[in-house]
Short mmCIF file of C-alpha atoms in Angstrom, two decimals:
data_model
loop_
_atom_site.label_atom_id
_atom_site.label_comp_id
_atom_site.label_asym_id
_atom_site.label_seq_id
_atom_site.Cartn_x
_atom_site.Cartn_y
_atom_site.Cartn_z
CA UNK N 1 44.02 -55.42 -52.15
CA UNK N 2 44.40 -52.79 -49.54
CA UNK N 3 47.09 -53.25 -47.23
CA UNK N 4 46.44 -52.58 -43.56
CA UNK N 5 47.52 -49.36 -42.01
CA UNK N 6 50.62 -49.66 -39.48
CA UNK N 7 50.16 -47.47 -36.52
CA UNK N 8 53.63 -46.89 -34.73
CA UNK N 9 54.71 -45.26 -31.61
CA UNK N 10 56.10 -41.80 -32.35
CA UNK N 11 58.96 -42.10 -30.06
CA UNK N 12 60.75 -45.42 -31.00
CA UNK N 13 58.61 -46.27 -34.18
CA UNK N 14 57.59 -49.78 -32.58
CA UNK N 15 54.27 -50.97 -34.22
CA UNK N 16 51.30 -50.47 -31.90
CA UNK N 17 48.59 -51.79 -34.28
CA UNK N 18 47.67 -52.77 -37.81
CA UNK N 19 44.12 -51.52 -38.63
CA UNK N 20 42.29 -51.99 -41.66
CA UNK N 21 41.98 -49.05 -44.02
CA UNK N 22 38.74 -48.06 -45.78
CA UNK N 23 38.29 -47.73 -49.76
CA UNK N 24 36.16 -46.10 -52.18
CA UNK N 25 33.36 -48.55 -51.63
CA UNK N 26 33.48 -48.12 -47.92
CA UNK N 27 33.31 -44.09 -48.26
CA UNK N 28 30.14 -44.39 -50.40
CA UNK N 29 28.55 -46.82 -47.76
CA UNK N 30 29.28 -44.27 -45.24
CA UNK N 31 28.12 -41.30 -46.96
CA UNK N 32 24.85 -43.25 -48.01
CA UNK N 33 24.17 -44.21 -44.47
CA UNK N 34 24.73 -40.84 -43.29
CA UNK N 35 22.51 -39.34 -45.97
CA UNK N 36 19.79 -41.70 -45.21
CA UNK N 37 19.66 -41.01 -41.62
CA UNK N 38 19.40 -37.16 -42.26
CA UNK N 39 16.48 -37.67 -44.56
CA UNK N 40 14.43 -39.74 -42.06
CA UNK N 41 13.28 -37.11 -39.68
CA UNK N 42 11.33 -39.59 -37.67
CA UNK N 43 14.84 -41.10 -36.59
CA UNK N 44 16.31 -37.83 -35.64
CA UNK N 45 17.65 -38.16 -32.13
CA UNK N 46 15.80 -36.14 -29.64
CA UNK N 47 17.83 -33.54 -27.37
CA UNK N 48 17.49 -35.48 -24.31
CA UNK N 49 18.79 -38.71 -26.28
CA UNK N 50 21.94 -36.94 -27.52
CA UNK N 51 22.53 -35.09 -24.22
CA UNK N 52 22.35 -38.61 -22.68
CA UNK N 53 24.78 -40.10 -25.10
CA UNK N 54 27.47 -37.44 -24.59
CA UNK N 55 27.16 -37.59 -20.70
CA UNK N 56 27.44 -41.39 -20.80
CA UNK N 57 30.33 -41.18 -22.99
CA UNK N 58 32.08 -38.55 -20.90
CA UNK N 59 31.69 -40.98 -17.98
CA UNK N 60 33.14 -44.02 -19.91
CA UNK N 61 35.98 -41.80 -20.84
CA UNK N 62 37.01 -40.70 -17.59
CA UNK N 63 36.76 -44.35 -16.14
CA UNK N 64 39.41 -44.94 -18.75
CA UNK N 65 41.45 -42.10 -18.55
CA UNK N 66 44.67 -43.89 -17.90
CA UNK N 67 44.26 -46.13 -20.97
CA UNK N 68 43.58 -43.09 -23.35
CA UNK N 69 46.44 -41.16 -21.65
CA UNK N 70 48.91 -43.89 -22.63
CA UNK N 71 47.31 -44.39 -26.02
CA UNK N 72 47.96 -40.44 -26.91
CA UNK N 73 51.44 -40.61 -25.62
CA UNK N 74 52.19 -43.72 -27.75
CA UNK N 75 50.73 -42.74 -31.05
CA UNK N 76 51.35 -39.19 -30.86
CA UNK N 77 54.23 -38.91 -28.62
CA UNK N 78 52.80 -36.39 -26.15
CA UNK N 79 54.16 -36.79 -22.82
CA UNK N 80 52.06 -38.63 -20.47
CA UNK N 81 51.36 -35.85 -17.90
CA UNK N 82 50.10 -33.68 -20.81
CA UNK N 83 48.38 -36.54 -22.49
CA UNK N 84 46.30 -37.01 -19.15
CA UNK N 85 45.33 -33.39 -19.28
CA UNK N 86 44.31 -34.00 -22.92
CA UNK N 87 41.94 -36.92 -21.81
CA UNK N 88 40.49 -34.61 -19.02
CA UNK N 89 39.87 -31.80 -21.55
CA UNK N 90 38.02 -34.47 -23.68
CA UNK N 91 35.90 -35.47 -21.01
CA UNK N 92 34.87 -31.69 -20.16
CA UNK N 93 34.20 -31.02 -23.93
CA UNK N 94 31.86 -33.86 -23.97
CA UNK N 95 29.89 -32.63 -20.98
CA UNK N 96 30.09 -29.02 -22.39
CA UNK N 97 28.39 -30.25 -25.55
CA UNK N 98 25.51 -31.90 -23.59
CA UNK N 99 25.13 -29.06 -21.31
CA UNK N 100 24.95 -26.66 -24.40
CA UNK N 101 21.97 -28.41 -25.74
CA UNK N 102 19.90 -26.89 -22.82
CA UNK N 103 20.32 -23.41 -24.24
CA UNK N 104 20.74 -24.05 -27.70
CA UNK N 105 17.63 -22.54 -29.04
CA UNK N 106 15.98 -20.20 -31.89
CA UNK N 107 14.58 -16.79 -30.77
CA UNK N 108 11.50 -14.50 -31.44
CA UNK N 109 11.50 -12.58 -34.37
CA UNK N 110 9.67 -9.20 -33.80
CA UNK N 111 6.39 -8.54 -35.75
CA UNK N 112 3.80 -5.86 -35.72
CA UNK N 113 6.53 -3.32 -36.46
CA UNK N 114 4.85 -2.18 -39.68
CA UNK N 115 1.06 -2.39 -40.69
CA UNK N 116 1.87 -5.02 -42.95
CA UNK N 117 3.50 -7.52 -40.40
CA UNK N 118 0.47 -7.36 -37.86
CA UNK N 119 -1.46 -10.31 -36.84
CA UNK N 120 1.80 -12.45 -37.02
CA UNK N 121 4.10 -14.50 -34.60
CA UNK N 122 7.40 -15.48 -35.79
CA UNK N 123 10.22 -17.43 -34.11
CA UNK N 124 13.23 -19.46 -35.38
CA UNK N 125 14.13 -23.07 -34.49
CA UNK N 126 17.57 -24.93 -34.61
CA UNK N 127 18.03 -27.76 -37.30
CA UNK N 128 21.19 -29.81 -38.16
CA UNK N 129 22.83 -28.45 -40.96
CA UNK N 130 23.22 -31.93 -42.57
CA UNK N 131 25.97 -34.52 -42.92
CA UNK N 132 29.30 -33.41 -41.41
CA UNK N 133 32.65 -34.60 -42.55
CA UNK N 134 35.41 -34.18 -39.95
CA UNK N 135 38.90 -34.37 -40.99
CA UNK N 136 41.37 -34.21 -37.89
CA UNK N 137 45.05 -33.59 -37.14
CA UNK N 138 47.49 -35.72 -35.26
CA UNK N 139 48.48 -33.38 -32.46
CA UNK N 140 45.55 -33.78 -30.22
CA UNK N 141 44.27 -37.19 -31.36
CA UNK N 142 41.66 -37.30 -28.86
CA UNK N 143 40.64 -33.83 -28.11
CA UNK N 144 40.42 -32.62 -31.61
CA UNK N 145 37.94 -35.46 -32.43
CA UNK N 146 35.70 -34.38 -29.45
CA UNK N 147 35.82 -30.53 -30.85
CA UNK N 148 34.46 -32.18 -34.17
CA UNK N 149 32.27 -34.98 -33.31
CA UNK N 150 30.75 -33.77 -29.93
CA UNK N 151 29.07 -30.62 -31.42
CA UNK N 152 27.72 -32.66 -34.38
CA UNK N 153 26.13 -35.06 -32.15
CA UNK N 154 24.76 -32.40 -29.90
CA UNK N 155 22.90 -30.58 -32.80
CA UNK N 156 22.02 -33.99 -34.41
CA UNK N 157 24.06 -34.09 -37.38
CA UNK N 158 25.29 -37.44 -38.85
CA UNK N 159 29.14 -37.15 -38.67
CA UNK N 160 31.78 -39.08 -40.73
CA UNK N 161 35.32 -38.56 -39.03
CA UNK N 162 38.63 -39.27 -40.49
CA UNK N 163 41.49 -39.12 -38.05
CA UNK N 164 45.10 -38.61 -39.03
CA UNK N 165 46.50 -41.63 -40.50
CA UNK N 166 49.35 -41.66 -37.83
CA UNK N 167 47.15 -41.26 -34.83
CA UNK N 168 43.88 -43.03 -35.45
CA UNK N 169 43.55 -45.25 -32.36
CA UNK N 170 42.39 -42.50 -30.01
CA UNK N 171 39.64 -41.66 -32.26
CA UNK N 172 38.58 -45.14 -32.95
CA UNK N 173 38.45 -45.58 -29.20
CA UNK N 174 36.36 -42.62 -28.64
CA UNK N 175 33.81 -43.83 -31.12
CA UNK N 176 33.53 -47.17 -29.58
CA UNK N 177 32.68 -45.32 -26.37
CA UNK N 178 30.00 -43.47 -28.16
CA UNK N 179 28.59 -46.75 -29.40
CA UNK N 180 28.76 -48.31 -25.91
CA UNK N 181 27.07 -45.11 -24.69
CA UNK N 182 24.19 -45.97 -27.05
CA UNK N 183 24.64 -43.99 -30.12
CA UNK N 184 23.65 -45.86 -33.13
CA UNK N 185 26.67 -46.49 -35.59
CA UNK N 186 24.98 -44.36 -38.42
CA UNK N 187 25.15 -41.20 -36.46
CA UNK N 188 29.09 -41.39 -36.01
CA UNK N 189 31.01 -43.42 -38.46
CA UNK N 190 34.95 -43.28 -39.04
CA UNK N 191 36.64 -43.52 -42.28
CA UNK N 192 40.34 -44.68 -42.05
CA UNK N 193 42.59 -43.89 -44.94
CA UNK N 194 46.06 -42.59 -45.73
CA UNK N 195 44.84 -41.76 -49.35
CA UNK N 196 44.76 -38.03 -49.87
CA UNK N 197 42.36 -38.55 -52.74
CA UNK N 198 39.68 -40.52 -51.04
CA UNK N 199 39.92 -37.97 -48.04
CA UNK N 200 39.14 -35.19 -50.65
CA UNK N 201 36.34 -37.17 -51.94
CA UNK N 202 34.90 -37.25 -48.39
CA UNK N 203 35.41 -33.53 -47.84
CA UNK N 204 33.87 -32.53 -51.58
CA UNK N 205 31.12 -34.97 -51.67
CA UNK N 206 27.68 -32.95 -52.39
CA UNK N 207 26.06 -34.95 -49.50
CA UNK N 208 28.34 -33.30 -47.09
CA UNK N 209 26.85 -30.06 -45.60
CA UNK N 210 29.64 -28.96 -43.52
CA UNK N 211 33.46 -29.61 -43.53
CA UNK N 212 35.35 -29.46 -40.33
CA UNK N 213 39.05 -29.40 -41.10
CA UNK N 214 42.08 -29.35 -38.82
CA UNK N 215 45.37 -29.47 -40.64
CA UNK N 216 47.74 -27.56 -42.70
CA UNK N 217 46.62 -24.22 -44.53
CA UNK N 218 47.87 -25.51 -47.99
CA UNK N 219 45.31 -28.52 -47.72
CA UNK N 220 42.56 -26.68 -45.95
CA UNK N 221 42.26 -23.73 -48.48
CA UNK N 222 42.59 -26.22 -51.35
CA UNK N 223 39.69 -28.39 -50.03
CA UNK N 224 37.56 -25.07 -49.47
CA UNK N 225 38.10 -24.30 -53.15
CA UNK N 226 36.68 -27.57 -54.11
CA UNK N 227 33.44 -27.41 -51.91
CA UNK N 228 30.24 -27.82 -53.65
CA UNK N 229 28.06 -24.97 -53.87
CA UNK N 230 26.21 -24.56 -50.42
CA UNK N 231 28.90 -26.72 -48.46
CA UNK N 232 30.01 -24.66 -45.36
CA UNK N 233 33.23 -25.22 -43.66
CA UNK N 234 35.32 -24.35 -40.68
CA UNK N 235 39.24 -24.49 -41.16
CA UNK N 236 41.74 -24.66 -38.47
CA UNK N 237 45.30 -24.04 -39.47
CA UNK N 238 48.58 -22.91 -37.97
CA UNK N 239 50.50 -19.86 -37.48
CA UNK N 240 53.87 -18.59 -35.71
CA UNK N 241 52.40 -17.17 -32.64
CA UNK N 242 54.16 -14.03 -31.25
CA UNK N 243 55.13 -13.05 -27.72
CA UNK N 244 55.91 -9.60 -26.88
CA UNK N 245 57.93 -8.96 -23.64
CA UNK N 246 57.89 -5.53 -22.12
CA UNK N 247 60.68 -4.21 -20.18
CA UNK N 248 58.36 -4.24 -16.93
CA UNK N 249 57.74 -8.14 -17.16
CA UNK N 250 59.16 -9.92 -14.16
CA UNK N 251 61.71 -12.20 -15.72
CA UNK N 252 61.34 -14.87 -13.05
CA UNK N 253 57.60 -15.11 -13.37
CA UNK N 254 57.51 -15.10 -17.23
CA UNK N 255 59.91 -17.95 -18.12
CA UNK N 256 57.81 -20.93 -17.36
CA UNK N 257 54.75 -20.02 -19.10
CA UNK N 258 56.69 -19.00 -22.14
CA UNK N 259 58.70 -22.32 -22.24
CA UNK N 260 55.46 -23.99 -21.89
CA UNK N 261 53.96 -22.37 -24.78
CA UNK N 262 56.91 -23.03 -26.89
CA UNK N 263 57.88 -26.34 -25.92
CA UNK N 264 54.65 -28.13 -25.18
CA UNK N 265 54.00 -31.30 -27.29
CA UNK N 266 57.60 -30.30 -28.84
CA UNK N 267 55.87 -27.38 -30.34
CA UNK N 268 53.51 -29.35 -32.40
CA UNK N 269 50.53 -27.08 -31.69
CA UNK N 270 48.87 -24.38 -33.99
CA UNK N 271 49.19 -21.78 -31.47
CA UNK N 272 52.97 -22.67 -30.21
CA UNK N 273 54.87 -19.71 -28.95
CA UNK N 274 57.45 -19.29 -31.84
CA UNK N 275 58.57 -15.58 -31.98
CA UNK N 276 59.50 -13.70 -28.80
CA UNK N 277 60.19 -10.09 -28.99
CA UNK N 278 61.90 -8.88 -25.79
CA UNK N 279 62.59 -5.42 -24.90
CA UNK N 280 66.53 -4.80 -25.48
CA UNK N 281 66.80 -3.29 -21.65
CA UNK N 282 66.00 -6.95 -20.24
CA UNK N 283 66.98 -9.04 -23.37
CA UNK N 284 70.35 -10.60 -21.63
CA UNK N 285 68.74 -11.60 -18.37
CA UNK N 286 65.61 -12.89 -20.36
CA UNK N 287 67.98 -14.98 -22.70
CA UNK N 288 69.94 -16.31 -20.01
CA UNK N 289 66.86 -17.57 -17.86
CA UNK N 290 65.08 -18.80 -21.11
CA UNK N 291 68.05 -20.78 -22.27
CA UNK N 292 68.76 -22.39 -18.83
CA UNK N 293 64.98 -23.56 -18.48
CA UNK N 294 65.06 -24.69 -21.99
CA UNK N 295 68.17 -26.68 -21.61
CA UNK N 296 66.86 -28.33 -18.42
CA UNK N 297 63.66 -29.72 -20.17
CA UNK N 298 63.47 -33.40 -19.65
CA UNK N 299 63.47 -34.89 -23.32
CA UNK N 300 62.60 -38.61 -23.99
CA UNK N 301 60.03 -41.35 -23.82
CA UNK N 302 56.62 -39.85 -23.33
CA UNK N 303 55.48 -42.98 -21.45
CA UNK N 304 57.71 -41.81 -18.48
CA UNK N 305 55.97 -39.81 -16.03
CA UNK N 306 58.87 -37.02 -15.67
CA UNK N 307 59.37 -36.50 -19.44
CA UNK N 308 58.44 -32.92 -20.26
CA UNK N 309 58.84 -32.99 -24.01
CA UNK N 310 58.68 -35.82 -26.31
CA UNK N 311 59.42 -36.59 -29.85
CA UNK N 312 58.16 -35.13 -33.29
CA UNK N 313 55.54 -37.32 -34.92
CA UNK N 314 57.89 -38.42 -37.95
CA UNK N 315 61.61 -38.63 -38.84
CA UNK N 316 60.72 -36.28 -41.71
CA UNK N 317 59.59 -33.81 -39.34
CA UNK N 318 62.53 -33.87 -37.21
CA UNK N 319 64.69 -33.69 -40.70
CA UNK N 320 62.63 -30.36 -41.64
CA UNK N 321 63.10 -28.76 -38.24
CA UNK N 322 66.94 -29.26 -38.46
CA UNK N 323 67.24 -28.10 -41.80
CA UNK N 324 65.46 -24.67 -40.79
CA UNK N 325 67.65 -24.20 -37.71
CA UNK N 326 70.58 -24.85 -39.71
CA UNK N 327 69.49 -22.37 -42.31
CA UNK N 328 69.01 -19.70 -39.73
CA UNK N 329 72.47 -20.16 -38.23
CA UNK N 330 74.09 -20.22 -41.38
CA UNK N 331 72.40 -16.95 -42.19
CA UNK N 332 73.87 -15.41 -38.83
CA UNK N 333 71.51 -16.54 -35.95
CA UNK N 334 72.96 -17.93 -32.57
CA UNK N 335 71.60 -21.14 -31.38
CA UNK N 336 71.31 -22.42 -27.84
CA UNK N 337 70.60 -26.21 -27.69
CA UNK N 338 69.28 -28.27 -30.36
CA UNK N 339 70.65 -31.34 -32.11
CA UNK N 340 69.25 -34.91 -32.69
CA UNK N 341 68.70 -37.18 -29.87
CA UNK N 342 67.10 -39.90 -31.97
CA UNK N 343 65.21 -40.61 -35.17
CA UNK N 344 62.19 -38.19 -34.18
CA UNK N 345 63.38 -36.59 -30.83
CA UNK N 346 65.33 -33.22 -31.06
CA UNK N 347 66.80 -31.37 -28.33
CA UNK N 348 64.89 -28.09 -27.72
CA UNK N 349 66.51 -25.12 -29.32
CA UNK N 350 66.40 -21.12 -28.91
CA UNK N 351 67.56 -19.21 -32.00
CA UNK N 352 68.78 -15.65 -31.30
CA UNK N 353 68.05 -12.93 -33.70
CA UNK N 354 67.46 -15.07 -36.88
CA UNK N 355 67.11 -13.03 -40.10
CA UNK N 356 63.68 -11.97 -41.01
CA UNK N 357 63.98 -13.84 -44.20
CA UNK N 358 64.78 -17.24 -42.68
CA UNK N 359 62.21 -19.83 -42.75
CA UNK N 360 62.04 -19.80 -38.71
CA UNK N 361 60.87 -16.15 -39.09
CA UNK N 362 58.39 -16.64 -42.01
CA UNK N 363 56.68 -19.92 -41.43
CA UNK N 364 55.32 -22.20 -38.87
CA UNK N 365 58.07 -24.32 -37.17
CA UNK N 366 55.88 -26.72 -35.72
CA UNK N 367 58.76 -28.08 -33.69
CA UNK N 368 60.88 -27.41 -30.44
CA UNK N 369 62.18 -23.99 -31.51
CA UNK N 370 61.61 -20.59 -30.33
CA UNK N 371 63.30 -17.37 -31.80
CA UNK N 372 64.09 -14.37 -29.85
CA UNK N 373 64.26 -10.81 -31.30
CA UNK N 374 65.37 -7.77 -29.62
CA UNK N 375 63.20 -4.40 -29.97
CA UNK N 376 63.39 -1.05 -28.45
CA UNK N 377 60.03 0.49 -29.60
CA UNK N 378 56.79 -1.24 -28.76
CA UNK N 379 55.04 -0.52 -31.97
CA UNK N 380 58.00 -1.81 -34.01
CA UNK N 381 57.59 -4.91 -32.00
CA UNK N 382 53.91 -5.09 -32.74
CA UNK N 383 54.39 -4.48 -36.48
CA UNK N 384 56.95 -7.32 -36.62
CA UNK N 385 54.50 -9.49 -34.81
CA UNK N 386 51.64 -8.57 -37.33
CA UNK N 387 53.96 -8.91 -40.37
CA UNK N 388 53.28 -12.44 -41.44
CA UNK N 389 50.22 -13.47 -43.42
CA UNK N 390 48.61 -15.59 -40.82
CA UNK N 391 47.64 -14.71 -37.42
CA UNK N 392 45.97 -16.81 -34.54
CA UNK N 393 46.79 -16.34 -30.64
CA UNK N 394 49.41 -13.88 -29.45
CA UNK N 395 50.75 -12.76 -26.13
CA UNK N 396 52.11 -9.81 -24.20
CA UNK N 397 53.99 -10.06 -20.75
CA UNK N 398 53.95 -6.77 -18.87
CA UNK N 399 53.54 -5.54 -15.41
CA UNK N 400 52.48 -2.02 -16.76
CA UNK N 401 49.05 -1.97 -18.04
CA UNK N 402 49.60 0.65 -20.66
CA UNK N 403 51.93 -1.15 -22.95
CA UNK N 404 49.80 -4.40 -22.25
CA UNK N 405 46.75 -2.95 -23.43
CA UNK N 406 48.34 -1.14 -26.29
CA UNK N 407 49.64 -4.43 -27.42
CA UNK N 408 46.31 -5.99 -26.84
CA UNK N 409 44.58 -3.61 -29.09
CA UNK N 410 47.09 -3.53 -31.87
CA UNK N 411 48.16 -7.24 -32.35
CA UNK N 412 46.38 -8.81 -35.09
CA UNK N 413 45.16 -11.84 -33.49
CA UNK N 414 42.03 -13.42 -32.56
CA UNK N 415 42.87 -13.83 -28.91
CA UNK N 416 45.56 -11.90 -26.77
CA UNK N 417 46.76 -13.27 -23.77
CA UNK N 418 48.04 -10.96 -21.18
CA UNK N 419 50.84 -12.46 -18.73
CA UNK N 420 49.93 -15.98 -20.40
CA UNK N 421 51.46 -18.11 -23.19
CA UNK N 422 49.93 -18.20 -26.62
CA UNK N 423 48.85 -21.95 -26.36
CA UNK N 424 46.20 -21.38 -23.61
CA UNK N 425 42.94 -22.59 -24.66
CA UNK N 426 39.56 -23.76 -22.93
CA UNK N 427 37.28 -25.69 -25.07
CA UNK N 428 34.24 -23.33 -24.70
CA UNK N 429 36.01 -20.04 -25.73
CA UNK N 430 36.09 -19.07 -29.32
CA UNK N 431 39.15 -20.48 -31.16
CA UNK N 432 39.79 -18.88 -34.46
CA UNK N 433 42.68 -18.37 -36.96
CA UNK N 434 42.70 -15.15 -38.96
CA UNK N 435 43.97 -14.60 -42.49
CA UNK N 436 45.82 -17.74 -43.88
CA UNK N 437 45.34 -19.25 -40.25
CA UNK N 438 41.76 -20.61 -40.72
CA UNK N 439 38.26 -19.79 -41.25
CA UNK N 440 35.20 -19.95 -39.09
CA UNK N 441 35.24 -20.13 -35.22
CA UNK N 442 36.10 -23.19 -33.16
CA UNK N 443 35.02 -24.03 -29.72
CA UNK N 444 32.27 -26.35 -28.72
CA UNK N 445 29.32 -24.06 -28.77
CA UNK N 446 30.66 -22.00 -31.74
CA UNK N 447 31.00 -25.31 -33.68
CA UNK N 448 27.22 -26.06 -32.75
CA UNK N 449 26.15 -22.73 -34.18
CA UNK N 450 27.94 -23.65 -37.46
CA UNK N 451 26.69 -27.13 -37.59
CA UNK N 452 23.10 -26.11 -37.39
CA UNK N 453 20.97 -23.75 -39.25
CA UNK N 454 17.83 -21.47 -38.34
CA UNK N 455 14.37 -22.05 -39.59
CA UNK N 456 11.84 -19.46 -39.01
CA UNK N 457 8.22 -20.27 -38.45
CA UNK N 458 5.79 -17.43 -39.12
CA UNK N 459 2.09 -17.78 -37.68
CA UNK N 460 -0.71 -15.66 -39.08
CA UNK N 461 -3.60 -15.25 -36.75
CA UNK N 462 -6.73 -13.18 -36.34
CA UNK N 463 -7.80 -11.21 -33.31
#
């Protein structure tokens, strides 16, 4: 007999809900239903129907903004103010997907360019790629689901979504809204499990045409290696986002965005600011200001409106982050702040000059820790920023255009932010990890392209 899944608050581990989990038989039923809907072309939703569902869902979500923000804060531990922003982004993402349908189209393919191609008219149309399996992460339990589900609905793909086992409630709530908005259950089904083997079966089933995976690189690359021939995928992993602070950067203006980038959601973001390279001429002043602001962060219960930083998702993650910082300090790094406040809550920390071989310098911390390194030569800082086997977003802070543009050109990143933190994102911009950090491009319109395929029609005519 399958035991229910217990969902707890990240902050105090109090039980929020117990929900039923799905077994292998349920997975088979979901896959069979989705496959059947795809084969029945007469049942495919028209563009206006898909658009209407997404817009109605956006309206319903907006009306329940407070409920969903509280749910995000409870199950994920994100401070209420940031959770509210996540809901607002999710509303916009749904509307973005609906609006993108208006311009989601094929194109004319030129004919008559050779004698053999005369008398033909050719064009492409868009079709859904097939069944989409979406496996999501805990850190944005509503908005990531929107990133994966809304594009699938927009292009007409049946989608089966598996939220993170620790944060399933926001996903279930969104899917309920989709159904309230008029979407038939078969077009968007949830699969709830904490069984990794079942999740792998979902991802690698030959009836799945596209896998959308958000999570660890180890799991993502493994799943890609197991995909059947013809199955496409998009993988969104993490990194150790670098920031370069040029000596011309105005210190009083840059501390707030850097702290936001490093400690937003306790650093549990795939593009959290982690490695900060500061010119030696301004390093002392920068460290003084950064340390003061980090130590002033209001840390605690995410349900309190004044909280700026909440807990980590689980006690084992707090244990891991502490062990990594302890290792760095033992190897010679200096630490400002840090320490344990509760089972899952850590005080934010700044590590000064940790060794390059320390875990905090080599791997994604995914916790409330930033590392500061001094530099003299800009190109050396760029080389250090580029030295890891993953790359995602990066930043440079400068009042001088020359070093800013040199860094922007030379940083190995899919996005370089100038005078802004590494965690900035809008949901219609391309969002992609390079190297070990991911595969494919995220963002609502880009995912719509991934989840569709072109069909070309060639008409031969006389006269």
